[in-house]
Amino acid sequence: MPLMTWTEKMSVGIGVIDTDHQKLVSMVNELYDGIQAGKGKEKLGSVLDALVDYTKMHFAREEKFFAQTAYPEAAAHQKEHAALTKQVADVQGKFKAGATSTLSLEVMNFLKNWLITHIQGTDKKYVPHLHQKGVK
């Protein structure tokens, strides 16, 4: 059973961003499934690495749209991106140092809640601006 499920309520109505968000949900679920199944450190490490890399790529994509359209809330949004990137990198660093317990249910719930809150809250705020500028 997945930790989280993509719903239309999470859609921001921008195809490439929705696809990214769906991929992030899938990756969080893959990480969760690996933890639940007691998979080896190598498997969890590769999933966590991919999640970190994909998150950075996704944030860069959003920030490129902000720059192209002069989104007025870009700085605040980028601060949220930086904070999550740091938190996930910290988890990744602890995991690589051998602290596999850092990938606890608490961390997974944090990722789930952050992703849902960020998409449905902060990301939805940029939608009218980007749509007005022709980004769909």
Coordinates of N, CA and C in Angstrom, one line a residue:
M1 N 0.8 -1.2 0.0 CA 0.0 0.0 0.0 C 0.9 1.2 0.0
P2 N 0.6 2.2 -0.9 CA 1.5 3.4 -1.0 C 1.3 4.3 0.2
L3 N 2.4 5.0 0.5 CA 2.3 6.0 1.6 C 1.4 7.2 1.2
M4 N 1.4 7.5 -0.1 CA 0.6 8.6 -0.6 C 0.1 8.3 -2.0
T5 N -1.0 8.9 -2.3 CA -1.6 8.7 -3.6 C -1.8 10.1 -4.3
W6 N -1.4 10.1 -5.6 CA -1.6 11.3 -6.4 C -3.1 11.5 -6.6
T7 N -3.6 12.7 -6.4 CA -5.0 13.0 -6.7 C -5.1 14.2 -7.6
E8 N -6.2 14.4 -8.3 CA -6.4 15.6 -9.1 C -6.3 16.9 -8.3
K9 N -6.6 16.8 -7.0 CA -6.5 17.9 -6.1 C -5.1 18.5 -6.0
M10 N -4.1 17.6 -6.3 CA -2.7 18.0 -6.2 C -2.3 18.6 -7.6
S11 N -3.1 18.5 -8.6 CA -2.7 19.1 -9.9 C -2.6 20.6 -9.8
V12 N -1.6 21.1 -10.5 CA -1.4 22.6 -10.6 C -1.9 23.0 -12.0
G13 N -2.2 22.1 -12.9 CA -2.6 22.4 -14.2 C -1.5 22.9 -15.2
I14 N -0.3 22.5 -14.9 CA 0.8 22.8 -15.8 C 1.4 21.4 -16.0
G15 N 1.3 20.9 -17.2 CA 1.6 19.5 -17.5 C 2.9 19.0 -17.0
V16 N 4.0 19.7 -17.3 CA 5.4 19.3 -16.9 C 5.5 19.3 -15.4
I17 N 4.9 20.2 -14.7 CA 5.0 20.3 -13.3 C 4.2 19.2 -12.6
D18 N 3.0 18.9 -13.2 CA 2.2 17.8 -12.7 C 2.9 16.5 -12.8
T19 N 3.6 16.3 -14.0 CA 4.3 15.1 -14.3 C 5.5 15.0 -13.2
D20 N 6.2 16.1 -13.0 CA 7.2 16.0 -12.0 C 6.7 15.7 -10.6
H21 N 5.6 16.3 -10.2 CA 5.0 16.0 -8.9 C 4.6 14.5 -8.8
Q22 N 4.0 14.0 -9.9 CA 3.6 12.6 -9.9 C 4.8 11.7 -9.7
K23 N 5.9 12.0 -10.4 CA 7.2 11.3 -10.2 C 7.7 11.4 -8.8
L24 N 7.6 12.5 -8.2 CA 8.1 12.7 -6.8 C 7.3 11.8 -5.9
V25 N 5.9 11.8 -6.1 CA 5.1 11.0 -5.2 C 5.4 9.5 -5.4
S26 N 5.7 9.1 -6.6 CA 6.1 7.7 -6.9 C 7.4 7.4 -6.2
M27 N 8.3 8.3 -6.3 CA 9.6 8.0 -5.7 C 9.6 8.0 -4.1
V28 N 8.7 8.8 -3.5 CA 8.5 8.7 -2.1 C 7.9 7.4 -1.7
N29 N 6.9 7.0 -2.6 CA 6.3 5.7 -2.3 C 7.3 4.5 -2.5
E30 N 8.2 4.6 -3.5 CA 9.2 3.6 -3.7 C 10.2 3.5 -2.5
L31 N 10.5 4.6 -2.0 CA 11.4 4.7 -0.8 C 10.7 4.1 0.4
Y32 N 9.4 4.4 0.6 CA 8.6 3.9 1.7 C 8.5 2.4 1.5
D33 N 8.2 1.9 0.3 CA 8.0 0.5 0.1 C 9.3 -0.3 0.4
G34 N 10.4 0.3 0.1 CA 11.7 -0.3 0.4 C 12.0 -0.4 1.9
I35 N 11.6 0.6 2.6 CA 11.8 0.6 4.1 C 10.8 -0.5 4.7
Q36 N 9.6 -0.5 4.2 CA 8.6 -1.4 4.7 C 9.1 -2.9 4.5
A37 N 9.7 -3.1 3.3 CA 10.1 -4.5 2.9 C 11.5 -4.8 3.5
G38 N 12.1 -3.9 4.2 CA 13.4 -4.2 4.8 C 14.5 -4.4 3.8
K39 N 14.4 -3.7 2.7 CA 15.4 -3.8 1.6 C 16.7 -3.4 2.1
G40 N 17.7 -3.8 1.4 CA 19.1 -3.5 1.7 C 19.4 -2.1 1.6
K41 N 20.5 -1.7 2.3 CA 20.9 -0.3 2.3 C 21.2 0.2 0.9
E42 N 21.8 -0.7 0.0 CA 22.1 -0.3 -1.4 C 20.9 0.1 -2.1
K43 N 19.8 -0.6 -2.0 CA 18.6 -0.3 -2.7 C 18.0 1.0 -2.2
L44 N 17.9 1.1 -0.9 CA 17.3 2.4 -0.3 C 18.2 3.6 -0.7
G45 N 19.5 3.4 -0.7 CA 20.5 4.4 -1.0 C 20.3 4.9 -2.4
S46 N 20.1 4.0 -3.4 CA 19.9 4.4 -4.7 C 18.6 5.2 -4.9
V47 N 17.5 4.7 -4.2 CA 16.2 5.4 -4.3 C 16.3 6.8 -3.7
L48 N 17.0 6.9 -2.6 CA 17.1 8.2 -1.9 C 17.9 9.1 -2.8
D49 N 19.0 8.6 -3.4 CA 19.8 9.4 -4.3 C 19.0 10.0 -5.5
A50 N 18.2 9.1 -6.0 CA 17.4 9.5 -7.2 C 16.3 10.5 -6.8
L51 N 15.8 10.4 -5.6 CA 14.8 11.3 -5.1 C 15.4 12.7 -4.9
V52 N 16.6 12.7 -4.3 CA 17.3 14.0 -4.1 C 17.6 14.6 -5.4
D53 N 18.1 13.9 -6.4 CA 18.5 14.4 -7.7 C 17.2 14.9 -8.4
Y54 N 16.2 14.2 -8.4 CA 14.9 14.5 -9.1 C 14.3 15.8 -8.5
T55 N 14.4 15.9 -7.1 CA 13.8 17.0 -6.4 C 14.6 18.3 -6.9
K56 N 15.9 18.2 -6.9 CA 16.7 19.4 -7.4 C 16.3 19.8 -8.8
M57 N 16.2 18.8 -9.7 CA 15.8 19.1 -11.1 C 14.4 19.7 -11.2
H58 N 13.5 19.2 -10.4 CA 12.2 19.8 -10.4 C 12.2 21.2 -9.9
F59 N 12.9 21.5 -8.8 CA 12.9 22.8 -8.3 C 13.6 23.8 -9.3
A60 N 14.6 23.3 -10.0 CA 15.2 24.1 -11.0 C 14.2 24.4 -12.1
R61 N 13.4 23.5 -12.5 CA 12.4 23.7 -13.5 C 11.4 24.8 -13.1
E62 N 10.9 24.7 -11.9 CA 10.0 25.7 -11.4 C 10.6 27.0 -11.3
E63 N 11.9 27.1 -10.9 CA 12.6 28.4 -10.7 C 12.9 29.0 -12.1
K64 N 13.1 28.2 -13.1 CA 13.3 28.7 -14.5 C 12.0 29.4 -14.9
F65 N 10.8 28.7 -14.7 CA 9.5 29.4 -15.0 C 9.4 30.7 -14.3
F66 N 9.8 30.7 -13.0 CA 9.7 32.0 -12.2 C 10.5 33.1 -12.9
A67 N 11.8 32.7 -13.3 CA 12.7 33.7 -13.9 C 12.1 34.2 -15.2
Q68 N 11.6 33.3 -16.0 CA 11.1 33.6 -17.4 C 9.8 34.5 -17.3
T69 N 9.1 34.4 -16.2 CA 7.8 35.1 -16.1 C 7.8 36.2 -15.1
A70 N 9.0 36.4 -14.4 CA 9.1 37.5 -13.4 C 8.1 37.2 -12.3
Y71 N 8.0 36.0 -11.8 CA 7.1 35.7 -10.7 C 7.5 36.5 -9.4
P72 N 6.6 37.3 -8.9 CA 6.9 38.2 -7.8 C 7.2 37.5 -6.5
E73 N 6.7 36.3 -6.3 CA 7.0 35.5 -5.1 C 8.1 34.5 -5.2
A74 N 8.9 34.7 -6.2 CA 10.0 33.7 -6.5 C 10.9 33.5 -5.3
A75 N 11.4 34.6 -4.7 CA 12.4 34.5 -3.6 C 11.9 33.7 -2.5
A76 N 10.7 33.9 -2.1 CA 10.1 33.2 -0.9 C 9.9 31.7 -1.3
H77 N 9.5 31.4 -2.5 CA 9.3 30.0 -3.0 C 10.7 29.3 -3.0
Q78 N 11.7 30.0 -3.5 CA 13.0 29.4 -3.6 C 13.6 29.1 -2.2
K79 N 13.2 29.9 -1.2 CA 13.7 29.6 0.2 C 13.1 28.3 0.6
E80 N 11.8 28.1 0.3 CA 11.2 26.8 0.7 C 11.9 25.6 0.0
H81 N 12.2 25.8 -1.3 CA 13.0 24.8 -2.0 C 14.3 24.5 -1.4
A82 N 15.0 25.6 -1.0 CA 16.3 25.4 -0.4 C 16.2 24.7 1.0
A83 N 15.2 25.0 1.7 CA 15.0 24.4 3.0 C 14.8 22.9 2.9
L84 N 13.9 22.5 2.0 CA 13.6 21.1 1.8 C 14.9 20.4 1.2
T85 N 15.6 21.0 0.3 CA 16.8 20.4 -0.3 C 17.8 20.1 0.8
K86 N 17.9 21.1 1.7 CA 18.9 20.9 2.8 C 18.4 19.7 3.8
Q87 N 17.1 19.7 4.1 CA 16.6 18.7 5.0 C 16.8 17.3 4.3
V88 N 16.5 17.2 3.1 CA 16.6 15.9 2.4 C 18.1 15.5 2.3
A89 N 19.0 16.4 2.0 CA 20.4 16.2 1.9 C 20.9 15.7 3.2
D90 N 20.4 16.3 4.3 CA 20.8 15.9 5.7 C 20.5 14.4 5.9
V91 N 19.2 14.1 5.6 CA 18.8 12.7 5.7 C 19.7 11.8 4.9
Q92 N 20.0 12.2 3.7 CA 20.8 11.4 2.8 C 22.2 11.2 3.4
G93 N 22.8 12.3 3.9 CA 24.1 12.2 4.5 C 24.1 11.3 5.7
K94 N 23.1 11.4 6.5 CA 23.1 10.5 7.7 C 22.9 9.0 7.3
F95 N 22.1 8.8 6.2 CA 21.9 7.5 5.7 C 23.2 6.9 5.2
K96 N 23.9 7.7 4.4 CA 25.2 7.2 3.8 C 26.2 7.0 4.9
A97 N 26.1 7.7 6.0 CA 27.0 7.5 7.1 C 26.7 6.2 8.0
G98 N 25.6 5.6 7.6 CA 25.2 4.3 8.3 C 24.0 4.4 9.2
A99 N 23.4 5.6 9.3 CA 22.3 5.7 10.2 C 21.0 5.4 9.4
T100 N 20.8 4.1 9.2 CA 19.6 3.7 8.4 C 18.3 4.0 9.1
S101 N 18.4 4.2 10.4 CA 17.2 4.6 11.2 C 16.7 6.0 10.8
T102 N 17.5 6.8 10.1 CA 17.0 8.1 9.7 C 15.9 8.0 8.7
L103 N 15.8 6.9 8.0 CA 14.7 6.7 7.1 C 13.5 6.0 7.8
S104 N 13.1 6.6 8.9 CA 12.0 6.1 9.7 C 10.7 6.6 9.1
L105 N 9.6 6.0 9.7 CA 8.3 6.4 9.3 C 8.1 7.9 9.5
E106 N 8.7 8.4 10.5 CA 8.6 9.9 10.8 C 9.2 10.7 9.7
V107 N 10.3 10.3 9.1 CA 10.9 11.0 8.0 C 10.0 10.8 6.8
M108 N 9.5 9.6 6.6 CA 8.6 9.4 5.4 C 7.3 10.3 5.5
N109 N 6.8 10.4 6.7 CA 5.6 11.2 6.9 C 5.9 12.7 6.7
F110 N 7.1 13.1 7.1 CA 7.6 14.5 6.8 C 7.6 14.7 5.3
L111 N 8.2 13.8 4.6 CA 8.3 14.0 3.1 C 6.9 14.0 2.5
K112 N 6.0 13.1 2.9 CA 4.7 13.1 2.4 C 4.0 14.4 2.7
N113 N 4.0 14.8 4.0 CA 3.3 16.0 4.4 C 3.8 17.3 3.7
W114 N 5.2 17.3 3.6 CA 5.8 18.5 3.0 C 5.4 18.5 1.5
L115 N 5.4 17.4 0.8 CA 5.1 17.4 -0.6 C 3.7 17.8 -0.8
I116 N 2.7 17.3 -0.1 CA 1.3 17.6 -0.2 C 1.1 19.1 0.1
T117 N 1.7 19.6 1.2 CA 1.5 21.0 1.7 C 2.1 21.9 0.6
H118 N 3.3 21.6 0.1 CA 4.0 22.4 -0.8 C 3.2 22.5 -2.1
I119 N 2.8 21.4 -2.6 CA 2.0 21.4 -3.9 C 0.7 22.1 -3.8
Q120 N -0.1 21.7 -2.7 CA -1.4 22.3 -2.6 C -1.4 23.7 -2.1
G121 N -0.3 24.1 -1.4 CA -0.3 25.4 -0.9 C 0.6 26.4 -1.7
T122 N 1.9 26.3 -1.5 CA 2.8 27.2 -2.2 C 2.8 27.1 -3.7
D123 N 2.8 25.9 -4.2 CA 2.8 25.7 -5.7 C 1.5 26.3 -6.3
K124 N 0.4 26.0 -5.7 CA -0.9 26.5 -6.3 C -0.9 28.0 -6.4
K125 N -0.1 28.7 -5.5 CA 0.0 30.2 -5.6 C 0.6 30.7 -6.9
Y126 N 1.5 30.0 -7.5 CA 2.1 30.5 -8.7 C 1.3 30.2 -10.0
V127 N 0.3 29.3 -9.8 CA -0.4 28.9 -11.0 C -1.1 30.0 -11.8
P128 N -1.9 30.9 -11.1 CA -2.5 32.0 -11.9 C -1.4 32.9 -12.6
H129 N -0.3 33.2 -12.0 CA 0.7 34.0 -12.6 C 1.3 33.3 -13.8
L130 N 1.7 32.0 -13.7 CA 2.2 31.3 -14.8 C 1.2 31.1 -15.9
H131 N 0.0 30.8 -15.6 CA -1.1 30.7 -16.6 C -1.2 32.0 -17.4
Q132 N -1.3 33.1 -16.6 CA -1.4 34.4 -17.3 C -0.2 34.7 -18.2
K133 N 0.9 34.1 -17.9 CA 2.1 34.3 -18.8 C 2.2 33.2 -19.9
G134 N 1.2 32.4 -20.0 CA 1.2 31.4 -21.0 C 1.8 30.1 -20.8
V135 N 2.2 29.8 -19.5 CA 2.8 28.5 -19.1 C 1.6 27.6 -18.8
K136 N 1.5 26.5 -19.5 CA 0.4 25.5 -19.3 C 0.9 24.1 -19.2

